[in-house]
mmCIF file of C-alpha atoms in Angstrom:
data_model
loop_
_atom_site.group_PDB
_atom_site.id
_atom_site.type_symbol
_atom_site.label_atom_id
_atom_site.label_comp_id
_atom_site.label_asym_id
_atom_site.label_seq_id
_atom_site.Cartn_x
_atom_site.Cartn_y
_atom_site.Cartn_z
ATOM 1 C CA UNK A 1 -54.077 11.213 84.170
ATOM 2 C CA UNK A 2 -53.223 14.147 81.949
ATOM 3 C CA UNK A 3 -53.239 13.387 78.227
ATOM 4 C CA UNK A 4 -53.819 16.141 75.697
ATOM 5 C CA UNK A 5 -55.232 14.970 72.366
ATOM 6 C CA UNK A 6 -53.230 16.454 69.489
ATOM 7 C CA UNK A 7 -55.216 14.854 66.671
ATOM 8 C CA UNK A 8 -58.595 13.272 65.959
ATOM 9 C CA UNK A 9 -58.904 9.530 66.527
ATOM 10 C CA UNK A 10 -57.044 7.648 63.803
ATOM 11 C CA UNK A 11 -59.146 5.528 61.467
ATOM 12 C CA UNK A 12 -56.956 2.470 60.926
ATOM 13 C CA UNK A 13 -58.814 1.270 57.835
ATOM 14 C CA UNK A 14 -58.474 4.656 56.156
ATOM 15 C CA UNK A 15 -54.739 4.661 56.831
ATOM 16 C CA UNK A 16 -54.327 1.121 55.490
ATOM 17 C CA UNK A 17 -56.255 2.012 52.335
ATOM 18 C CA UNK A 18 -53.679 4.676 51.443
ATOM 19 C CA UNK A 19 -51.035 2.064 50.609
ATOM 20 C CA UNK A 20 -52.628 -1.311 50.048
ATOM 21 C CA UNK A 21 -50.794 -4.132 48.303
ATOM 22 C CA UNK A 22 -52.577 -5.589 45.290
ATOM 23 C CA UNK A 23 -51.920 -7.728 42.246
ATOM 24 C CA UNK A 24 -48.368 -8.837 41.507
ATOM 25 C CA UNK A 25 -46.875 -7.056 44.532
ATOM 26 C CA UNK A 26 -49.252 -8.818 46.915
ATOM 27 C CA UNK A 27 -48.632 -12.163 45.229
ATOM 28 C CA UNK A 28 -44.866 -11.722 45.501
ATOM 29 C CA UNK A 29 -45.107 -10.784 49.165
ATOM 30 C CA UNK A 30 -47.277 -13.816 49.897
ATOM 31 C CA UNK A 31 -44.817 -16.073 48.093
ATOM 32 C CA UNK A 32 -41.841 -14.674 49.973
ATOM 33 C CA UNK A 33 -43.716 -14.936 53.276
ATOM 34 C CA UNK A 34 -44.315 -18.624 52.583
ATOM 35 C CA UNK A 35 -40.608 -19.093 51.867
ATOM 36 C CA UNK A 36 -39.696 -17.311 55.100
ATOM 37 C CA UNK A 37 -42.092 -19.476 57.076
ATOM 38 C CA UNK A 38 -40.525 -22.598 55.564
ATOM 39 C CA UNK A 39 -37.084 -21.374 56.679
ATOM 40 C CA UNK A 40 -38.266 -20.774 60.259
ATOM 41 C CA UNK A 41 -39.934 -24.195 60.327
ATOM 42 C CA UNK A 42 -36.737 -25.870 59.138
ATOM 43 C CA UNK A 43 -38.229 -27.019 55.839
ATOM 44 C CA UNK A 44 -35.900 -24.740 53.847
ATOM 45 C CA UNK A 45 -32.231 -24.729 54.866
ATOM 46 C CA UNK A 46 -31.296 -21.346 53.442
ATOM 47 C CA UNK A 47 -29.717 -18.821 55.795
ATOM 48 C CA UNK A 48 -31.960 -15.924 56.804
ATOM 49 C CA UNK A 49 -30.534 -12.407 56.832
ATOM 50 C CA UNK A 50 -32.621 -9.660 58.428
ATOM 51 C CA UNK A 51 -30.519 -6.849 57.076
ATOM 52 C CA UNK A 52 -30.691 -3.120 56.581
ATOM 53 C CA UNK A 53 -30.358 0.261 58.280
ATOM 54 C CA UNK A 54 -30.489 0.637 62.038
ATOM 55 C CA UNK A 55 -33.267 3.161 61.450
ATOM 56 C CA UNK A 56 -35.054 4.131 58.254
ATOM 57 C CA UNK A 57 -34.539 7.861 58.517
ATOM 58 C CA UNK A 58 -34.624 8.887 54.840
ATOM 59 C CA UNK A 59 -37.081 7.453 52.324
ATOM 60 C CA UNK A 60 -34.939 7.909 49.229
ATOM 61 C CA UNK A 61 -31.778 6.548 50.867
ATOM 62 C CA UNK A 62 -33.686 3.508 52.120
ATOM 63 C CA UNK A 63 -35.109 2.898 48.647
ATOM 64 C CA UNK A 64 -31.680 3.162 47.047
ATOM 65 C CA UNK A 65 -30.417 0.598 49.554
ATOM 66 C CA UNK A 66 -33.429 -1.639 48.858
ATOM 67 C CA UNK A 67 -32.774 -1.587 45.112
ATOM 68 C CA UNK A 68 -29.177 -2.676 45.637
ATOM 69 C CA UNK A 69 -30.228 -5.348 48.124
ATOM 70 C CA UNK A 70 -32.869 -6.685 45.746
ATOM 71 C CA UNK A 71 -30.310 -7.175 42.981
ATOM 72 C CA UNK A 72 -27.954 -8.918 45.405
ATOM 73 C CA UNK A 73 -30.773 -11.122 46.714
ATOM 74 C CA UNK A 74 -31.406 -12.383 43.214
ATOM 75 C CA UNK A 75 -27.768 -13.452 42.894
ATOM 76 C CA UNK A 76 -27.652 -15.398 46.177
ATOM 77 C CA UNK A 77 -31.241 -16.645 46.420
ATOM 78 C CA UNK A 78 -30.377 -20.352 46.341
ATOM 79 C CA UNK A 79 -28.471 -20.172 49.666
ATOM 80 C CA UNK A 80 -29.564 -16.920 51.342
ATOM 81 C CA UNK A 81 -32.987 -15.387 51.963
ATOM 82 C CA UNK A 82 -32.998 -11.711 52.907
ATOM 83 C CA UNK A 83 -35.684 -9.644 54.587
ATOM 84 C CA UNK A 84 -34.899 -5.944 54.683
ATOM 85 C CA UNK A 85 -34.870 -4.018 57.933
ATOM 86 C CA UNK A 86 -37.230 -1.073 57.542
ATOM 87 C CA UNK A 87 -37.199 -0.048 61.190
ATOM 88 C CA UNK A 88 -39.431 2.943 61.730
ATOM 89 C CA UNK A 89 -39.621 3.275 65.535
ATOM 90 C CA UNK A 90 -36.508 3.402 67.698
ATOM 91 C CA UNK A 91 -36.380 2.696 71.441
ATOM 92 C CA UNK A 92 -34.457 5.327 73.377
ATOM 93 C CA UNK A 93 -32.846 4.524 76.707
ATOM 94 C CA UNK A 94 -33.902 7.782 78.371
ATOM 95 C CA UNK A 95 -36.551 8.999 75.915
ATOM 96 C CA UNK A 96 -34.299 11.529 74.190
ATOM 97 C CA UNK A 97 -32.991 11.468 70.640
ATOM 98 C CA UNK A 98 -34.342 10.468 67.238
ATOM 99 C CA UNK A 99 -37.265 8.086 67.771
ATOM 100 C CA UNK A 100 -37.749 6.953 64.210
ATOM 101 C CA UNK A 101 -39.772 7.728 61.107
ATOM 102 C CA UNK A 102 -43.081 7.311 62.904
ATOM 103 C CA UNK A 103 -42.206 10.234 65.181
ATOM 104 C CA UNK A 104 -40.237 12.310 62.691
ATOM 105 C CA UNK A 105 -40.972 11.676 59.009
ATOM 106 C CA UNK A 106 -38.360 14.321 58.298
ATOM 107 C CA UNK A 107 -35.376 13.932 60.611
ATOM 108 C CA UNK A 108 -34.572 17.648 60.406
ATOM 109 C CA UNK A 109 -38.081 18.856 61.286
ATOM 110 C CA UNK A 110 -40.290 18.744 64.376
ATOM 111 C CA UNK A 111 -42.087 15.470 65.198
ATOM 112 C CA UNK A 112 -45.452 14.736 63.571
ATOM 113 C CA UNK A 113 -46.850 11.326 64.415
ATOM 114 C CA UNK A 114 -49.885 11.624 62.153
ATOM 115 C CA UNK A 115 -47.668 12.271 59.145
ATOM 116 C CA UNK A 116 -45.264 9.690 60.533
ATOM 117 C CA UNK A 117 -47.858 6.920 60.351
ATOM 118 C CA UNK A 118 -48.447 7.695 56.679
ATOM 119 C CA UNK A 119 -44.700 7.845 56.042
ATOM 120 C CA UNK A 120 -44.161 4.443 57.673
ATOM 121 C CA UNK A 121 -46.753 2.741 55.483
ATOM 122 C CA UNK A 122 -45.534 4.566 52.400
ATOM 123 C CA UNK A 123 -41.958 3.413 52.956
ATOM 124 C CA UNK A 124 -42.817 -0.249 53.509
ATOM 125 C CA UNK A 125 -45.151 -0.086 50.508
ATOM 126 C CA UNK A 126 -42.556 1.461 48.213
ATOM 127 C CA UNK A 127 -39.826 -1.002 49.197
ATOM 128 C CA UNK A 128 -42.150 -3.912 48.422
ATOM 129 C CA UNK A 129 -43.682 -2.563 45.208
ATOM 130 C CA UNK A 130 -40.589 -0.908 43.727
ATOM 131 C CA UNK A 131 -37.900 -3.452 44.626
ATOM 132 C CA UNK A 132 -39.662 -6.736 45.368
ATOM 133 C CA UNK A 133 -38.009 -7.022 48.779
ATOM 134 C CA UNK A 134 -40.145 -7.798 51.803
ATOM 135 C CA UNK A 135 -39.632 -5.966 55.062
ATOM 136 C CA UNK A 136 -39.037 -6.259 58.797
ATOM 137 C CA UNK A 137 -39.848 -3.773 61.539
ATOM 138 C CA UNK A 138 -39.627 -3.635 65.322
ATOM 139 C CA UNK A 139 -42.803 -3.789 67.396
ATOM 140 C CA UNK A 140 -42.017 -0.935 69.735
ATOM 141 C CA UNK A 141 -45.643 0.129 70.222
ATOM 142 C CA UNK A 142 -47.940 -2.944 70.162
ATOM 143 C CA UNK A 143 -51.065 -0.854 69.604
ATOM 144 C CA UNK A 144 -49.571 0.381 66.308
ATOM 145 C CA UNK A 145 -49.255 -3.102 64.811
ATOM 146 C CA UNK A 146 -52.579 -2.918 62.885
ATOM 147 C CA UNK A 147 -51.138 0.073 61.038
ATOM 148 C CA UNK A 148 -48.470 -2.084 59.346
ATOM 149 C CA UNK A 149 -49.286 -5.764 59.863
ATOM 150 C CA UNK A 150 -50.510 -6.182 56.275
ATOM 151 C CA UNK A 151 -47.183 -4.909 54.920
ATOM 152 C CA UNK A 152 -44.432 -6.385 57.093
ATOM 153 C CA UNK A 153 -43.112 -9.931 56.824
ATOM 154 C CA UNK A 154 -40.979 -10.078 59.956
ATOM 155 C CA UNK A 155 -41.310 -8.450 63.352
ATOM 156 C CA UNK A 156 -38.773 -8.103 66.148
ATOM 157 C CA UNK A 157 -39.493 -7.643 69.839
ATOM 158 C CA UNK A 158 -36.561 -5.688 71.210
ATOM 159 C CA UNK A 159 -34.390 -6.124 74.274
ATOM 160 C CA UNK A 160 -36.305 -3.494 76.263
ATOM 161 C CA UNK A 161 -39.725 -4.888 75.292
ATOM 162 C CA UNK A 162 -39.204 -8.643 75.547
ATOM 163 C CA UNK A 163 -40.346 -8.846 79.174
ATOM 164 C CA UNK A 164 -43.512 -6.833 78.570
ATOM 165 C CA UNK A 165 -46.723 -8.872 78.632
ATOM 166 C CA UNK A 166 -48.496 -6.721 76.042
ATOM 167 C CA UNK A 167 -45.699 -7.266 73.520
ATOM 168 C CA UNK A 168 -45.744 -11.003 74.150
ATOM 169 C CA UNK A 169 -49.515 -11.305 73.853
ATOM 170 C CA UNK A 170 -49.782 -9.155 70.730
ATOM 171 C CA UNK A 171 -47.000 -11.230 69.142
ATOM 172 C CA UNK A 172 -49.104 -14.322 69.857
ATOM 173 C CA UNK A 173 -51.697 -12.946 67.453
ATOM 174 C CA UNK A 174 -49.275 -12.116 64.643
ATOM 175 C CA UNK A 175 -49.378 -14.364 61.575
ATOM 176 C CA UNK A 176 -45.765 -13.760 60.539
ATOM 177 C CA UNK A 177 -42.295 -14.575 61.824
ATOM 178 C CA UNK A 178 -41.466 -12.817 65.089
ATOM 179 C CA UNK A 179 -38.049 -12.717 66.728
ATOM 180 C CA UNK A 180 -37.588 -12.141 70.466
ATOM 181 C CA UNK A 181 -34.295 -10.613 71.564
ATOM 182 C CA UNK A 182 -32.691 -11.453 74.861
ATOM 183 C CA UNK A 183 -32.961 -8.517 77.297
ATOM 184 C CA UNK A 184 -30.033 -6.192 77.914
ATOM 185 C CA UNK A 185 -29.288 -8.192 81.080
ATOM 186 C CA UNK A 186 -28.654 -11.252 78.915
ATOM 187 C CA UNK A 187 -31.159 -13.379 80.867
ATOM 188 C CA UNK A 188 -32.201 -16.105 78.434
ATOM 189 C CA UNK A 189 -35.150 -17.147 80.603
ATOM 190 C CA UNK A 190 -36.792 -13.792 79.914
ATOM 191 C CA UNK A 191 -36.451 -14.296 76.159
ATOM 192 C CA UNK A 192 -37.664 -17.891 76.254
ATOM 193 C CA UNK A 193 -40.632 -17.009 78.455
ATOM 194 C CA UNK A 194 -41.540 -14.406 75.849
ATOM 195 C CA UNK A 195 -41.321 -16.970 73.052
ATOM 196 C CA UNK A 196 -43.418 -19.422 75.069
ATOM 197 C CA UNK A 197 -46.102 -16.804 75.701
ATOM 198 C CA UNK A 198 -46.152 -15.814 72.029
ATOM 199 C CA UNK A 199 -46.435 -19.392 70.802
ATOM 200 C CA UNK A 200 -49.527 -20.025 72.921
ATOM 201 C CA UNK A 201 -53.113 -18.781 72.848
ATOM 202 C CA UNK A 202 -53.734 -15.631 74.856
ATOM 203 C CA UNK A 203 -56.785 -13.605 75.892
ATOM 204 C CA UNK A 204 -56.438 -9.909 76.706
ATOM 205 C CA UNK A 205 -57.717 -6.415 75.973
ATOM 206 C CA UNK A 206 -56.435 -4.879 72.743
ATOM 207 C CA UNK A 207 -57.564 -1.636 71.132
ATOM 208 C CA UNK A 208 -60.590 -1.481 73.409
ATOM 209 C CA UNK A 209 -61.777 -5.034 72.767
ATOM 210 C CA UNK A 210 -61.408 -8.398 74.452
ATOM 211 C CA UNK A 211 -59.484 -10.589 72.010
ATOM 212 C CA UNK A 212 -58.199 -14.147 71.825
ATOM 213 C CA UNK A 213 -55.186 -15.197 69.777
ATOM 214 C CA UNK A 214 -54.228 -18.487 68.172
ATOM 215 C CA UNK A 215 -50.557 -18.391 69.182
ATOM 216 C CA UNK A 216 -47.651 -17.695 66.853
ATOM 217 C CA UNK A 217 -45.559 -20.819 66.136
ATOM 218 C CA UNK A 218 -43.040 -18.720 64.182
ATOM 219 C CA UNK A 219 -41.784 -16.914 67.307
ATOM 220 C CA UNK A 220 -38.079 -17.526 67.864
ATOM 221 C CA UNK A 221 -34.848 -16.340 69.513
ATOM 222 C CA UNK A 222 -32.469 -13.500 68.669
ATOM 223 C CA UNK A 223 -29.180 -13.319 70.579
ATOM 224 C CA UNK A 224 -27.994 -9.699 70.764
ATOM 225 C CA UNK A 225 -25.444 -9.727 73.586
ATOM 226 C CA UNK A 226 -25.808 -8.098 76.997
ATOM 227 C CA UNK A 227 -24.465 -5.443 79.342
ATOM 228 C CA UNK A 228 -23.176 -6.198 82.822
ATOM 229 C CA UNK A 229 -23.638 -3.963 85.869
ATOM 230 C CA UNK A 230 -20.519 -2.011 84.919
ATOM 231 C CA UNK A 231 -21.751 -1.249 81.407
ATOM 232 C CA UNK A 232 -19.401 -3.743 79.755
ATOM 233 C CA UNK A 233 -20.546 -5.647 76.681
ATOM 234 C CA UNK A 234 -21.068 -9.376 77.166
ATOM 235 C CA UNK A 235 -21.382 -11.073 73.744
ATOM 236 C CA UNK A 236 -23.523 -14.203 73.518
ATOM 237 C CA UNK A 237 -22.714 -15.529 70.050
ATOM 238 C CA UNK A 238 -19.798 -17.707 71.206
ATOM 239 C CA UNK A 239 -19.863 -21.500 70.966
ATOM 240 C CA UNK A 240 -20.822 -22.089 74.616
ATOM 241 C CA UNK A 241 -23.549 -19.435 74.435
ATOM 242 C CA UNK A 242 -25.069 -21.153 71.440
ATOM 243 C CA UNK A 243 -25.003 -24.553 73.125
ATOM 244 C CA UNK A 244 -26.669 -23.084 76.236
ATOM 245 C CA UNK A 245 -29.399 -21.525 74.091
ATOM 246 C CA UNK A 246 -29.963 -24.774 72.227
ATOM 247 C CA UNK A 247 -30.178 -26.683 75.518
ATOM 248 C CA UNK A 248 -32.865 -24.277 76.727
ATOM 249 C CA UNK A 249 -34.807 -24.725 73.497
ATOM 250 C CA UNK A 250 -34.664 -28.498 73.911
ATOM 251 C CA UNK A 251 -35.668 -28.306 77.575
ATOM 252 C CA UNK A 252 -38.748 -26.191 76.839
ATOM 253 C CA UNK A 253 -39.834 -28.113 73.746
ATOM 254 C CA UNK A 254 -40.851 -24.987 71.849
ATOM 255 C CA UNK A 255 -42.079 -25.170 68.275
ATOM 256 C CA UNK A 256 -39.791 -24.400 65.350
ATOM 257 C CA UNK A 257 -36.550 -23.755 67.253
ATOM 258 C CA UNK A 258 -34.611 -21.102 65.372
ATOM 259 C CA UNK A 259 -31.789 -18.811 66.485
ATOM 260 C CA UNK A 260 -30.715 -15.557 64.874
ATOM 261 C CA UNK A 261 -27.442 -13.879 65.808
ATOM 262 C CA UNK A 262 -27.717 -10.103 66.047
ATOM 263 C CA UNK A 263 -24.259 -9.088 64.889
ATOM 264 C CA UNK A 264 -24.388 -5.532 66.223
ATOM 265 C CA UNK A 265 -25.582 -4.048 69.541
ATOM 266 C CA UNK A 266 -23.959 -5.691 72.569
ATOM 267 C CA UNK A 267 -22.472 -8.517 70.534
ATOM 268 C CA UNK A 268 -20.246 -6.060 68.689
ATOM 269 C CA UNK A 269 -20.260 -3.276 71.261
ATOM 270 C CA UNK A 270 -21.573 -1.223 68.311
ATOM 271 C CA UNK A 271 -18.198 -1.617 66.602
ATOM 272 C CA UNK A 272 -19.942 -2.041 63.280
ATOM 273 C CA UNK A 273 -17.030 -3.640 61.414
ATOM 274 C CA UNK A 274 -16.990 -6.430 64.007
ATOM 275 C CA UNK A 275 -20.232 -7.661 62.468
ATOM 276 C CA UNK A 276 -18.115 -9.283 59.760
ATOM 277 C CA UNK A 277 -16.018 -11.177 62.305
ATOM 278 C CA UNK A 278 -19.102 -12.289 64.245
ATOM 279 C CA UNK A 279 -20.680 -13.748 61.108
ATOM 280 C CA UNK A 280 -17.454 -15.565 60.242
ATOM 281 C CA UNK A 281 -17.081 -17.038 63.715
ATOM 282 C CA UNK A 282 -20.697 -18.195 63.771
ATOM 283 C CA UNK A 283 -20.336 -19.899 60.402
ATOM 284 C CA UNK A 284 -17.263 -21.724 61.741
ATOM 285 C CA UNK A 285 -19.268 -22.859 64.784
ATOM 286 C CA UNK A 286 -22.018 -24.112 62.478
ATOM 287 C CA UNK A 287 -19.483 -26.215 60.600
ATOM 288 C CA UNK A 288 -18.012 -27.510 63.846
ATOM 289 C CA UNK A 289 -21.258 -28.648 65.472
ATOM 290 C CA UNK A 290 -24.316 -30.182 63.819
ATOM 291 C CA UNK A 291 -26.671 -28.923 66.522
ATOM 292 C CA UNK A 292 -25.510 -25.365 65.984
ATOM 293 C CA UNK A 293 -25.946 -25.828 62.247
ATOM 294 C CA UNK A 294 -29.486 -27.087 62.829
ATOM 295 C CA UNK A 295 -30.577 -24.297 65.175
ATOM 296 C CA UNK A 296 -28.532 -21.211 64.222
ATOM 297 C CA UNK A 297 -29.769 -20.281 60.780
ATOM 298 C CA UNK A 298 -29.959 -16.520 60.665
ATOM 299 C CA UNK A 299 -28.176 -13.220 61.173
ATOM 300 C CA UNK A 300 -29.452 -9.732 61.900
ATOM 301 C CA UNK A 301 -27.056 -7.226 60.326
ATOM 302 C CA UNK A 302 -27.149 -3.431 60.504
ATOM 303 C CA UNK A 303 -26.172 -2.061 57.129
ATOM 304 C CA UNK A 304 -26.761 1.093 55.082
ATOM 305 C CA UNK A 305 -25.223 2.899 52.122
ATOM 306 C CA UNK A 306 -22.306 4.434 54.030
ATOM 307 C CA UNK A 307 -20.117 3.076 56.827
ATOM 308 C CA UNK A 308 -20.533 4.339 60.388
ATOM 309 C CA UNK A 309 -22.915 6.929 61.783
ATOM 310 C CA UNK A 310 -23.418 10.688 62.020
ATOM 311 C CA UNK A 311 -25.109 12.977 64.517
ATOM 312 C CA UNK A 312 -27.053 14.940 61.913
ATOM 313 C CA UNK A 313 -28.490 13.722 58.568
ATOM 314 C CA UNK A 314 -25.833 15.341 56.410
ATOM 315 C CA UNK A 315 -24.414 12.377 54.450
ATOM 316 C CA UNK A 316 -26.950 10.550 52.264
ATOM 317 C CA UNK A 317 -27.421 6.958 53.409
ATOM 318 C CA UNK A 318 -25.404 7.201 56.626
ATOM 319 C CA UNK A 319 -27.039 6.171 59.898
ATOM 320 C CA UNK A 320 -28.106 8.771 62.456
ATOM 321 C CA UNK A 321 -28.571 6.091 65.127
ATOM 322 C CA UNK A 322 -26.302 3.047 65.544
ATOM 323 C CA UNK A 323 -23.294 2.706 63.214
ATOM 324 C CA UNK A 324 -23.836 0.423 60.218
ATOM 325 C CA UNK A 325 -21.784 -1.381 57.619
ATOM 326 C CA UNK A 326 -21.686 0.577 54.365
ATOM 327 C CA UNK A 327 -22.823 -0.959 51.094
ATOM 328 C CA UNK A 328 -19.423 -2.099 49.847
ATOM 329 C CA UNK A 329 -18.740 -3.993 53.070
ATOM 330 C CA UNK A 330 -22.298 -5.335 53.104
ATOM 331 C CA UNK A 331 -22.101 -6.687 49.581
ATOM 332 C CA UNK A 332 -18.732 -8.295 50.281
ATOM 333 C CA UNK A 333 -20.066 -9.912 53.475
ATOM 334 C CA UNK A 334 -23.173 -11.338 51.799
ATOM 335 C CA UNK A 335 -21.049 -12.773 48.993
ATOM 336 C CA UNK A 336 -18.661 -14.241 51.568
ATOM 337 C CA UNK A 337 -21.566 -15.903 53.401
ATOM 338 C CA UNK A 338 -22.808 -17.281 50.098
ATOM 339 C CA UNK A 339 -19.415 -18.686 49.187
ATOM 340 C CA UNK A 340 -18.879 -20.200 52.653
ATOM 341 C CA UNK A 341 -22.261 -21.936 52.541
ATOM 342 C CA UNK A 342 -21.286 -23.524 49.241
ATOM 343 C CA UNK A 343 -18.037 -25.022 50.516
#
């Protein structure tokens, strides 16, 4: 094995102390986390939106988005509960490309993971303390979870990670809501096996210690579409897909059955405007079938200040990874969801 150390060993407690929630900010986060848990458990019937940029590449742009989202959340809070995507590590199919804030705190400069860790905590901290929103992130590197677990309120296990035992076992020790995406193959058994593993107690080695978890009853399903062997998108938000997913939930008897529809990725074929249509169709299916209404109670939406994407960070608030809905379309969609839920 050839690993070259490029920094001293990171002291996790020192890093956490740099941006620690206290007072009113901590109380608000705890309150919102309790509300989110009630939604996942089915005790609160509001729709969950995990919404925000594909990747949080620019601190000031993300904060501007968060301020707008916070104001909108206040307007729709009786029917919609929003957790903001502050995704700071991006999986790359072949290892190339922008890998997120944790690798590159400045998207135009060379990677610096030590500075990236500080930037990740700082961004989550600022969103929470300056806007009152609580945040979601993807668990790309399980060993990094202790660097942010006191700040995030929602964690996603992505399509490329869902089959990995370390991701599943670490999720079983998380004390917050955790969504498992179906893999890129679309195999629901892989996703459900991940949820099962996360909901149960596990013993394993983590950060150099033998640990035992309690299980995470807030682990649940995210349907994000699939790719077939020819590279064609296979959406899985349609009526029959939802009924198949519900049937699997019922067969396995998992706790707190909850389904989120990821409106981008292979459900939209990364045609970002199709996210609007996917939300509309899902809301129609909820009205049509009581089981779907009971189980499908959330959306994951990729959204930023400007529509689309760009290769280089030239336009403020425009994605440099997957294309996103811009703010005007986002605001209109959230208001449409709110109005539809009230009909």
